[in-house]
PDB file of N, CA and C in Angstrom:
ATOM      1  N   MET H 142       2.818   9.877  12.552  1.00 64.00           N
ATOM      2  CA  MET H 142       1.897  10.995  11.822  1.00 64.00           C
ATOM      3  C   MET H 142       0.895  10.071  10.924  1.00 64.00           C
ATOM      4  N   ILE H 143       1.129   8.799  10.499  1.00 76.00           N
ATOM      5  CA  ILE H 143       0.268   8.204   9.670  1.00 76.00           C
ATOM      6  C   ILE H 143      -0.750   7.599  10.453  1.00 76.00           C
ATOM      7  N   VAL H 144      -0.446   7.198  11.802  1.00 73.00           N
ATOM      8  CA  VAL H 144      -1.563   6.578  12.617  1.00 73.00           C
ATOM      9  C   VAL H 144      -2.521   7.674  13.005  1.00 73.00           C
ATOM     10  N   GLU H 145      -1.855   8.976  13.223  1.00 77.00           N
ATOM     11  CA  GLU H 145      -3.032   9.912  13.548  1.00 77.00           C
ATOM     12  C   GLU H 145      -3.756  10.265  12.390  1.00 77.00           C
ATOM     13  N   PHE H 146      -3.259  10.198  11.153  1.00 82.00           N
ATOM     14  CA  PHE H 146      -4.047  10.542  10.079  1.00 82.00           C
ATOM     15  C   PHE H 146      -5.148   9.615   9.870  1.00 82.00           C
ATOM     16  N   VAL H 147      -4.889   8.292  10.169  1.00 83.00           N
ATOM     17  CA  VAL H 147      -5.818   7.260   9.940  1.00 83.00           C
ATOM     18  C   VAL H 147      -6.888   7.461  10.977  1.00 83.00           C
ATOM     19  N   MET H 148      -6.533   7.847  12.372  1.00 79.00           N
ATOM     20  CA  MET H 148      -7.324   7.879  13.342  1.00 79.00           C
ATOM     21  C   MET H 148      -8.313   9.206  13.077  1.00 79.00           C
ATOM     22  N   ARG H 149      -7.761  10.257  12.686  1.00 82.00           N
ATOM     23  CA  ARG H 149      -8.665  11.432  12.227  1.00 82.00           C
ATOM     24  C   ARG H 149      -9.493  11.264  11.099  1.00 82.00           C
ATOM     25  N   SER H 150      -9.089  10.332  10.036  1.00 88.00           N
ATOM     26  CA  SER H 150      -9.919  10.082   8.929  1.00 88.00           C
ATOM     27  C   SER H 150     -11.152   9.145   9.495  1.00 88.00           C
ATOM     28  N   GLY H 151     -10.783   8.131  10.402  1.00 84.00           N
ATOM     29  CA  GLY H 151     -11.810   7.281  10.867  1.00 84.00           C
ATOM     30  C   GLY H 151     -12.979   8.161  11.628  1.00 84.00           C
ATOM     31  N   ILE H 152     -12.468   9.067  12.493  1.00 85.00           N
ATOM     32  CA  ILE H 152     -13.376  10.097  13.071  1.00 85.00           C
ATOM     33  C   ILE H 152     -14.231  10.693  12.250  1.00 85.00           C
ATOM     34  N   GLY H 153     -13.479  11.281  11.046  1.00 86.00           N
ATOM     35  CA  GLY H 153     -14.317  11.987  10.058  1.00 86.00           C
ATOM     36  C   GLY H 153     -15.285  11.314   9.326  1.00 86.00           C
ATOM     37  N   LEU H 154     -14.993  10.118   9.190  1.00 89.00           N
ATOM     38  CA  LEU H 154     -15.930   9.041   8.374  1.00 89.00           C
ATOM     39  C   LEU H 154     -17.086   8.864   9.322  1.00 89.00           C
ATOM     40  N   ILE H 155     -16.918   8.601  10.538  1.00 86.00           N
ATOM     41  CA  ILE H 155     -17.914   8.447  11.431  1.00 86.00           C
ATOM     42  C   ILE H 155     -18.815   9.667  11.493  1.00 86.00           C
ATOM     43  N   GLN H 156     -18.292  10.895  11.385  1.00 87.00           N
ATOM     44  CA  GLN H 156     -18.982  12.146  11.671  1.00 87.00           C
ATOM     45  C   GLN H 156     -19.768  12.289  10.488  1.00 87.00           C
ATOM     46  N   GLN H 157     -19.094  11.945   9.197  1.00 90.00           N
ATOM     47  CA  GLN H 157     -19.847  12.130   7.806  1.00 90.00           C
ATOM     48  C   GLN H 157     -20.954  11.126   7.910  1.00 90.00           C
ATOM     49  N   THR H 158     -20.837  10.053   8.300  1.00 90.00           N
ATOM     50  CA  THR H 158     -22.019   8.875   8.470  1.00 90.00           C
ATOM     51  C   THR H 158     -23.140   9.528   9.118  1.00 90.00           C
ATOM     52  N   TYR H 159     -22.808   9.981  10.472  1.00 90.00           N
ATOM     53  CA  TYR H 159     -23.922  10.550  11.360  1.00 90.00           C
ATOM     54  C   TYR H 159     -24.510  11.691  10.466  1.00 90.00           C
ATOM     55  N   ASP H 160     -23.909  12.538   9.989  1.00 91.00           N
ATOM     56  CA  ASP H 160     -24.446  13.703   9.397  1.00 91.00           C
ATOM     57  C   ASP H 160     -25.420  13.201   8.351  1.00 91.00           C
ATOM     58  N   HIS H 161     -25.292  12.064   7.724  1.00 92.00           N
ATOM     59  CA  HIS H 161     -26.232  11.590   6.639  1.00 92.00           C
ATOM     60  C   HIS H 161     -27.198  10.496   7.138  1.00 92.00           C
ATOM     61  N   LEU H 162     -27.454  10.447   8.512  1.00 92.00           N
ATOM     62  CA  LEU H 162     -28.403   9.462   8.970  1.00 92.00           C
ATOM     63  C   LEU H 162     -29.651  10.056   8.761  1.00 92.00           C
ATOM     64  N   PRO H 163     -30.887   8.977   8.422  1.00 93.00           N
ATOM     65  CA  PRO H 163     -32.054   9.548   8.344  1.00 93.00           C
ATOM     66  C   PRO H 163     -32.591  10.196   9.779  1.00 93.00           C
ATOM     67  N   GLU H 164     -33.689  10.843   9.728  1.00 90.00           N
ATOM     68  CA  GLU H 164     -34.060  11.518  11.061  1.00 90.00           C
ATOM     69  C   GLU H 164     -34.420  10.413  12.127  1.00 90.00           C
ATOM     70  N   GLU H 165     -35.016   9.351  11.780  1.00 92.00           N
ATOM     71  CA  GLU H 165     -35.242   8.209  12.645  1.00 92.00           C
ATOM     72  C   GLU H 165     -34.105   7.244  12.613  1.00 92.00           C
ATOM     73  N   HIS H 166     -33.272   7.228  13.528  1.00 91.00           N
ATOM     74  CA  HIS H 166     -32.095   6.223  13.592  1.00 91.00           C
ATOM     75  C   HIS H 166     -31.958   5.677  14.980  1.00 91.00           C
ATOM     76  N   HIS H 167     -31.169   4.772  15.024  1.00 92.00           N
ATOM     77  CA  HIS H 167     -30.954   3.926  16.351  1.00 92.00           C
ATOM     78  C   HIS H 167     -30.245   4.883  17.177  1.00 92.00           C
ATOM     79  N   PRO H 168     -30.644   4.949  18.557  1.00 92.00           N
ATOM     80  CA  PRO H 168     -30.026   5.935  19.543  1.00 92.00           C
ATOM     81  C   PRO H 168     -28.502   5.569  19.747  1.00 92.00           C
ATOM     82  N   PHE H 169     -27.998   4.422  19.341  1.00 91.00           N
ATOM     83  CA  PHE H 169     -26.516   4.089  19.372  1.00 91.00           C
ATOM     84  C   PHE H 169     -25.735   5.285  18.594  1.00 91.00           C
ATOM     85  N   TRP H 170     -26.156   5.715  17.557  1.00 89.00           N
ATOM     86  CA  TRP H 170     -25.588   6.662  16.798  1.00 89.00           C
ATOM     87  C   TRP H 170     -25.286   7.996  17.419  1.00 89.00           C
ATOM     88  N   ASP H 171     -26.257   8.363  18.192  1.00 92.00           N
ATOM     89  CA  ASP H 171     -26.324   9.728  18.837  1.00 92.00           C
ATOM     90  C   ASP H 171     -25.155   9.477  19.991  1.00 92.00           C
ATOM     91  N   LYS H 172     -25.256   8.590  20.854  1.00 91.00           N
ATOM     92  CA  LYS H 172     -24.408   8.154  22.041  1.00 91.00           C
ATOM     93  C   LYS H 172     -22.907   8.115  21.463  1.00 91.00           C
ATOM     94  N   ALA H 173     -22.824   7.353  20.382  1.00 87.00           N
ATOM     95  CA  ALA H 173     -21.411   7.123  19.920  1.00 87.00           C
ATOM     96  C   ALA H 173     -20.753   8.379  19.268  1.00 87.00           C
ATOM     97  N   TYR H 174     -21.561   9.118  18.510  1.00 88.00           N
ATOM     98  CA  TYR H 174     -21.222  10.468  17.916  1.00 88.00           C
ATOM     99  C   TYR H 174     -20.779  11.493  19.071  1.00 88.00           C
ATOM    100  N   TYR H 175     -21.537  11.518  19.991  1.00 90.00           N
ATOM    101  CA  TYR H 175     -21.187  12.614  21.033  1.00 90.00           C
ATOM    102  C   TYR H 175     -20.119  12.112  21.930  1.00 90.00           C
ATOM    103  N   TYR H 176     -19.821  10.865  22.135  1.00 89.00           N
ATOM    104  CA  TYR H 176     -18.667  10.218  22.909  1.00 89.00           C
ATOM    105  C   TYR H 176     -17.498  10.474  22.017  1.00 89.00           C
ATOM    106  N   ILE H 177     -17.594  10.187  20.703  1.00 85.00           N
ATOM    107  CA  ILE H 177     -16.284  10.291  19.992  1.00 85.00           C
ATOM    108  C   ILE H 177     -15.881  11.714  19.869  1.00 85.00           C
ATOM    109  N   ASN H 178     -16.806  12.630  19.641  1.00 85.00           N
ATOM    110  CA  ASN H 178     -16.505  13.929  19.626  1.00 85.00           C
ATOM    111  C   ASN H 178     -16.020  14.585  20.851  1.00 85.00           C
ATOM    112  N   LYS H 179     -16.478  14.086  22.040  1.00 88.00           N
ATOM    113  CA  LYS H 179     -16.031  14.562  23.373  1.00 88.00           C
ATOM    114  C   LYS H 179     -14.565  13.954  23.585  1.00 88.00           C
ATOM    115  N   HIS H 180     -14.082  12.840  23.273  1.00 86.00           N
ATOM    116  CA  HIS H 180     -12.884  12.336  23.650  1.00 86.00           C
ATOM    117  C   HIS H 180     -11.973  11.900  22.530  1.00 86.00           C
ATOM    118  N   LYS H 181     -12.134  12.647  21.386  1.00 83.00           N
ATOM    119  CA  LYS H 181     -11.168  12.344  20.196  1.00 83.00           C
ATOM    120  C   LYS H 181      -9.767  12.964  20.461  1.00 83.00           C
ATOM    121  N   GLY H 182      -9.722  14.121  21.170  1.00 83.00           N
ATOM    122  CA  GLY H 182      -8.434  14.752  21.526  1.00 83.00           C
ATOM    123  C   GLY H 182      -7.642  13.721  22.551  1.00 83.00           C
ATOM    124  N   ILE H 183      -8.328  13.193  23.428  1.00 84.00           N
ATOM    125  CA  ILE H 183      -7.837  12.301  24.451  1.00 84.00           C
ATOM    126  C   ILE H 183      -7.288  11.020  23.721  1.00 84.00           C
ATOM    127  N   ALA H 184      -8.105  10.634  22.922  1.00 80.00           N
ATOM    128  CA  ALA H 184      -7.689   9.167  22.162  1.00 80.00           C
ATOM    129  C   ALA H 184      -6.494   9.388  21.285  1.00 80.00           C
ATOM    130  N   ILE H 185      -6.408  10.609  20.521  1.00 82.00           N
ATOM    131  CA  ILE H 185      -5.275  10.689  19.764  1.00 82.00           C
ATOM    132  C   ILE H 185      -4.064  11.017  20.697  1.00 82.00           C
ATOM    133  N   GLY H 186      -4.304  11.708  21.762  1.00 83.00           N
ATOM    134  CA  GLY H 186      -3.066  11.863  22.762  1.00 83.00           C
ATOM    135  C   GLY H 186      -2.731  10.573  23.372  1.00 83.00           C
ATOM    136  N   ALA H 187      -3.632   9.718  23.604  1.00 83.00           N
ATOM    137  CA  ALA H 187      -3.184   8.430  24.273  1.00 83.00           C
ATOM    138  C   ALA H 187      -2.401   7.565  23.199  1.00 83.00           C
ATOM    139  N   MET H 188      -2.747   7.753  21.818  1.00 83.00           N
ATOM    140  CA  MET H 188      -2.112   7.030  20.943  1.00 83.00           C
ATOM    141  C   MET H 188      -0.590   7.606  20.662  1.00 83.00           C
ATOM    142  N   TRP H 189      -0.360   8.797  20.986  1.00 86.00           N
ATOM    143  CA  TRP H 189       0.908   9.351  20.815  1.00 86.00           C
ATOM    144  C   TRP H 189       1.697   8.998  22.057  1.00 86.00           C
ATOM    145  N   ALA H 190       0.851   8.926  23.386  1.00 88.00           N
ATOM    146  CA  ALA H 190       1.646   8.330  24.543  1.00 88.00           C
ATOM    147  C   ALA H 190       2.133   7.061  24.402  1.00 88.00           C
ATOM    148  N   GLY H 191       1.495   6.104  23.897  1.00 88.00           N
ATOM    149  CA  GLY H 191       1.768   4.786  23.685  1.00 88.00           C
ATOM    150  C   GLY H 191       2.871   4.757  22.733  1.00 88.00           C
ATOM    151  N   LEU H 192       2.789   5.338  21.760  1.00 88.00           N
ATOM    152  CA  LEU H 192       3.843   5.503  20.805  1.00 88.00           C
ATOM    153  C   LEU H 192       5.183   5.879  21.369  1.00 88.00           C
ATOM    154  N   SER H 193       5.139   6.851  22.145  1.00 89.00           N
ATOM    155  CA  SER H 193       6.196   7.430  22.845  1.00 89.00           C
ATOM    156  C   SER H 193       6.862   6.513  23.872  1.00 89.00           C
ATOM    157  N   ALA H 194       6.011   5.743  24.685  1.00 89.00           N
ATOM    158  CA  ALA H 194       6.582   4.707  25.569  1.00 89.00           C
ATOM    159  C   ALA H 194       7.223   3.552  24.777  1.00 89.00           C
ATOM    160  N   HIS H 195       6.674   3.192  23.752  1.00 88.00           N
ATOM    161  CA  HIS H 195       7.366   2.219  22.762  1.00 88.00           C
ATOM    162  C   HIS H 195       8.668   2.679  22.345  1.00 88.00           C
ATOM    163  N   LEU H 196       8.873   3.790  21.942  1.00 88.00           N
ATOM    164  CA  LEU H 196      10.001   4.182  21.149  1.00 88.00           C
ATOM    165  C   LEU H 196      11.203   4.310  22.329  1.00 88.00           C
ATOM    166  N   LEU H 197      10.707   4.873  23.364  1.00 88.00           N
ATOM    167  CA  LEU H 197      11.744   5.053  24.691  1.00 88.00           C
ATOM    168  C   LEU H 197      12.059   3.670  25.013  1.00 88.00           C
ATOM    169  N   LYS H 198      11.188   2.727  25.165  1.00 87.00           N
ATOM    170  CA  LYS H 198      11.569   1.399  25.630  1.00 87.00           C
ATOM    171  C   LYS H 198      12.752   0.899  24.566  1.00 87.00           C
ATOM    172  N   ASP H 199      12.352   1.071  23.332  1.00 85.00           N
ATOM    173  CA  ASP H 199      13.266   0.377  22.251  1.00 85.00           C
ATOM    174  C   ASP H 199      14.599   1.179  22.210  1.00 85.00           C
ATOM    175  N   SER H 200      14.625   2.319  22.720  1.00 86.00           N
ATOM    176  CA  SER H 200      15.896   3.239  22.792  1.00 86.00           C
ATOM    177  C   SER H 200      16.888   2.495  23.667  1.00 86.00           C
ATOM    178  N   GLY H 201      16.285   1.745  24.765  1.00 83.00           N
ATOM    179  CA  GLY H 201      17.309   1.145  25.789  1.00 83.00           C
ATOM    180  C   GLY H 201      17.729   2.301  26.678  1.00 83.00           C
ATOM    181  N   ILE H 202      17.177   3.350  26.874  1.00 81.00           N
ATOM    182  CA  ILE H 202      17.826   4.475  27.796  1.00 81.00           C
ATOM    183  C   ILE H 202      17.492   4.035  29.256  1.00 81.00           C
ATOM    184  N   PHE H 203      16.573   2.949  29.394  1.00 79.00           N
ATOM    185  CA  PHE H 203      16.329   2.662  30.697  1.00 79.00           C
ATOM    186  C   PHE H 203      17.087   1.230  31.238  1.00 79.00           C
ATOM    187  N   GLY H 204      17.936   0.875  30.255  1.00 75.00           N
ATOM    188  CA  GLY H 204      18.946  -0.027  30.608  1.00 75.00           C
ATOM    189  C   GLY H 204      18.492  -1.525  30.114  1.00 75.00           C
ATOM    190  N   HIS H 205      17.603  -1.581  29.240  1.00 73.00           N
ATOM    191  CA  HIS H 205      17.203  -2.677  28.672  1.00 73.00           C
ATOM    192  C   HIS H 205      17.787  -3.225  27.169  1.00 73.00           C
ATOM    193  N   GLY H 206      18.739  -2.354  26.921  1.00 79.00           N
ATOM    194  CA  GLY H 206      19.391  -2.709  25.516  1.00 79.00           C
ATOM    195  C   GLY H 206      18.665  -2.121  24.319  1.00 79.00           C
ATOM    196  N   VAL H 207      19.437  -1.826  23.347  1.00 80.00           N
ATOM    197  CA  VAL H 207      18.783  -0.994  22.189  1.00 80.00           C
ATOM    198  C   VAL H 207      18.219  -2.137  21.147  1.00 80.00           C
ATOM    199  N   LYS H 208      17.107  -1.765  20.819  1.00 77.00           N
ATOM    200  CA  LYS H 208      16.599  -2.504  19.503  1.00 77.00           C
ATOM    201  C   LYS H 208      16.948  -1.609  18.159  1.00 77.00           C
ATOM    202  N   PRO H 209      17.715  -2.266  17.444  1.00 81.00           N
ATOM    203  CA  PRO H 209      18.349  -1.269  16.253  1.00 81.00           C
ATOM    204  C   PRO H 209      16.973  -1.247  15.285  1.00 81.00           C
ATOM    205  N   TYR H 210      17.015  -0.117  14.492  1.00 78.00           N
ATOM    206  CA  TYR H 210      16.076  -0.080  13.457  1.00 78.00           C
ATOM    207  C   TYR H 210      16.420  -0.973  12.369  1.00 78.00           C
ATOM    208  N   THR H 211      15.422  -1.395  11.587  1.00 81.00           N
ATOM    209  CA  THR H 211      15.616  -2.341  10.546  1.00 81.00           C
ATOM    210  C   THR H 211      15.161  -1.568   9.370  1.00 81.00           C
ATOM    211  N   GLY H 212      15.649  -2.106   8.185  1.00 83.00           N
ATOM    212  CA  GLY H 212      15.226  -1.728   6.992  1.00 83.00           C
ATOM    213  C   GLY H 212      15.740  -0.413   6.519  1.00 83.00           C
ATOM    214  N   ILE H 213      16.640   0.147   7.105  1.00 82.00           N
ATOM    215  CA  ILE H 213      17.051   1.534   6.633  1.00 82.00           C
ATOM    216  C   ILE H 213      18.308   1.319   5.615  1.00 82.00           C
ATOM    217  N   PRO H 214      18.550   2.016   4.590  1.00 86.00           N
ATOM    218  CA  PRO H 214      19.549   1.786   3.656  1.00 86.00           C
ATOM    219  C   PRO H 214      21.111   2.083   4.082  1.00 86.00           C
ATOM    220  N   PHE H 215      21.421   2.447   5.314  1.00 87.00           N
ATOM    221  CA  PHE H 215      22.693   2.705   5.703  1.00 87.00           C
ATOM    222  C   PHE H 215      22.954   2.091   7.014  1.00 87.00           C
ATOM    223  N   GLU H 216      24.153   2.215   7.427  1.00 87.00           N
ATOM    224  CA  GLU H 216      24.462   1.602   8.691  1.00 87.00           C
ATOM    225  C   GLU H 216      24.724   2.614   9.809  1.00 87.00           C
ATOM    226  N   MET H 217      24.307   2.296  10.993  1.00 86.00           N
ATOM    227  CA  MET H 217      24.171   3.439  12.096  1.00 86.00           C
ATOM    228  C   MET H 217      25.022   2.730  13.393  1.00 86.00           C
ATOM    229  N   SER H 218      25.816   3.478  14.062  1.00 87.00           N
ATOM    230  CA  SER H 218      26.199   2.772  15.423  1.00 87.00           C
ATOM    231  C   SER H 218      25.032   2.590  16.258  1.00 87.00           C
ATOM    232  N   MET H 219      25.223   1.872  17.293  1.00 84.00           N
ATOM    233  CA  MET H 219      23.995   1.321  18.197  1.00 84.00           C
ATOM    234  C   MET H 219      23.761   2.808  19.037  1.00 84.00           C
ATOM    235  N   GLU H 220      24.954   3.585  19.259  1.00 86.00           N
ATOM    236  CA  GLU H 220      24.572   4.964  19.855  1.00 86.00           C
ATOM    237  C   GLU H 220      23.656   5.714  19.152  1.00 86.00           C
ATOM    238  N   THR H 221      23.780   5.809  17.663  1.00 87.00           N
ATOM    239  CA  THR H 221      22.891   6.577  16.923  1.00 87.00           C
ATOM    240  C   THR H 221      21.502   5.991  16.852  1.00 87.00           C
ATOM    241  N   HIS H 222      21.207   4.538  16.827  1.00 84.00           N
ATOM    242  CA  HIS H 222      20.141   3.985  16.923  1.00 84.00           C
ATOM    243  C   HIS H 222      19.463   4.386  18.335  1.00 84.00           C
ATOM    244  N   GLN H 223      20.110   4.284  19.295  1.00 86.00           N
ATOM    245  CA  GLN H 223      19.666   4.758  20.628  1.00 86.00           C
ATOM    246  C   GLN H 223      19.203   6.230  20.516  1.00 86.00           C
ATOM    247  N   GLY H 224      19.798   6.983  19.958  1.00 88.00           N
ATOM    248  CA  GLY H 224      19.611   8.574  19.929  1.00 88.00           C
ATOM    249  C   GLY H 224      18.565   8.616  19.120  1.00 88.00           C
ATOM    250  N   VAL H 225      18.197   7.999  18.005  1.00 88.00           N
ATOM    251  CA  VAL H 225      17.056   8.192  17.101  1.00 88.00           C
ATOM    252  C   VAL H 225      15.758   7.889  17.869  1.00 88.00           C
ATOM    253  N   PHE H 226      15.961   6.672  18.350  1.00 87.00           N
ATOM    254  CA  PHE H 226      14.739   6.051  19.179  1.00 87.00           C
ATOM    255  C   PHE H 226      14.586   7.033  20.187  1.00 87.00           C
ATOM    256  N   ALA H 227      15.295   7.516  21.113  1.00 90.00           N
ATOM    257  CA  ALA H 227      15.097   8.372  22.151  1.00 90.00           C
ATOM    258  C   ALA H 227      14.411   9.734  21.660  1.00 90.00           C
ATOM    259  N   ALA H 228      15.036  10.346  20.623  1.00 91.00           N
ATOM    260  CA  ALA H 228      14.596  11.479  19.909  1.00 91.00           C
ATOM    261  C   ALA H 228      13.091  11.365  19.491  1.00 91.00           C
ATOM    262  N   ASN H 229      12.868  10.429  18.784  1.00 88.00           N
ATOM    263  CA  ASN H 229      11.397  10.129  18.483  1.00 88.00           C
ATOM    264  C   ASN H 229      10.467   9.852  19.507  1.00 88.00           C
ATOM    265  N   GLY H 230      11.058   9.344  20.453  1.00 89.00           N
ATOM    266  CA  GLY H 230      10.080   9.051  21.676  1.00 89.00           C
ATOM    267  C   GLY H 230       9.821  10.276  22.462  1.00 89.00           C
ATOM    268  N   ILE H 231      10.827  11.172  22.648  1.00 90.00           N
ATOM    269  CA  ILE H 231      10.653  12.545  23.164  1.00 90.00           C
ATOM    270  C   ILE H 231       9.703  13.406  22.238  1.00 90.00           C
ATOM    271  N   ALA H 232       9.838  13.333  21.121  1.00 89.00           N
ATOM    272  CA  ALA H 232       9.012  14.069  20.069  1.00 89.00           C
ATOM    273  C   ALA H 232       7.618  13.694  20.158  1.00 89.00           C
ATOM    274  N   SER H 233       7.261  12.354  20.164  1.00 87.00           N
ATOM    275  CA  SER H 233       6.045  11.871  20.548  1.00 87.00           C
ATOM    276  C   SER H 233       5.363  12.078  21.760  1.00 87.00           C
ATOM    277  N   SER H 234       6.047  12.202  22.844  1.00 86.00           N
ATOM    278  CA  SER H 234       5.558  12.641  23.944  1.00 86.00           C
ATOM    279  C   SER H 234       5.223  14.127  23.909  1.00 86.00           C
ATOM    280  N   LEU H 235       5.934  14.858  23.179  1.00 85.00           N
ATOM    281  CA  LEU H 235       5.391  16.384  22.980  1.00 85.00           C
ATOM    282  C   LEU H 235       4.071  16.361  22.264  1.00 85.00           C
ATOM    283  N   PHE H 236       3.931  15.601  21.282  1.00 81.00           N
ATOM    284  CA  PHE H 236       2.584  15.606  20.442  1.00 81.00           C
ATOM    285  C   PHE H 236       1.572  15.004  21.568  1.00 81.00           C
ATOM    286  N   THR H 237       1.841  14.113  22.398  1.00 79.00           N
ATOM    287  CA  THR H 237       0.941  13.668  23.406  1.00 79.00           C
ATOM    288  C   THR H 237       0.288  14.912  24.267  1.00 79.00           C
ATOM    289  N   LEU H 238       1.227  15.688  24.564  1.00 75.00           N
ATOM    290  CA  LEU H 238       0.753  16.906  25.421  1.00 75.00           C
ATOM    291  C   LEU H 238       0.047  17.851  24.603  1.00 75.00           C
ATOM    292  N   SER H 239       0.557  18.039  23.327  1.00 68.00           N
ATOM    293  CA  SER H 239      -0.266  18.965  22.540  1.00 68.00           C
ATOM    294  C   SER H 239      -1.720  18.454  21.988  1.00 68.00           C
ATOM    295  N   LYS H 240      -1.961  17.164  21.916  1.00 55.00           N
ATOM    296  CA  LYS H 240      -3.103  16.531  21.518  1.00 55.00           C
ATOM    297  C   LYS H 240      -4.074  16.303  22.641  1.00 55.00           C
ATOM    298  N   ASN H 241      -3.459  16.244  23.869  1.00 51.00           N
ATOM    299  CA  ASN H 241      -4.427  15.935  25.106  1.00 51.00           C
ATOM    300  C   ASN H 241      -4.991  17.229  25.768  1.00 51.00           C
ATOM    301  N   LYS H 242      -5.365  18.390  24.960  1.00 52.00           N
ATOM    302  CA  LYS H 242      -5.912  19.534  25.612  1.00 52.00           C
ATOM    303  C   LYS H 242      -7.435  19.404  25.395  1.00 52.00           C
ATOM    304  N   PRO H 243      -8.062  20.050  26.324  1.00 49.00           N
ATOM    305  CA  PRO H 243      -9.458  20.120  26.215  1.00 49.00           C
ATOM    306  C   PRO H 243     -10.102  20.811  25.097  1.00 49.00           C
TER     307      PRO H 243
END
């Protein structure tokens, strides 16, 4: 969610900058502004897809071994680590589908 917030904030900053450009500005700004607005949903969906793939890989459900979470204040079994990674990966893929609409 933090990454999506940062991406949306960056897109908002670009839009605010564009809105405050002088009448005569470099054509790059027009092209960048329209491109970003046209593809922002796909970019955010792609970010969620990448995150989903990474989490599912770390879950080890495809047979590569589980990479345990680090830095949590309690112990969990490897099966729990696997389940949490897989659940987060599936949830991220659902965000991918919801963000990647025209």
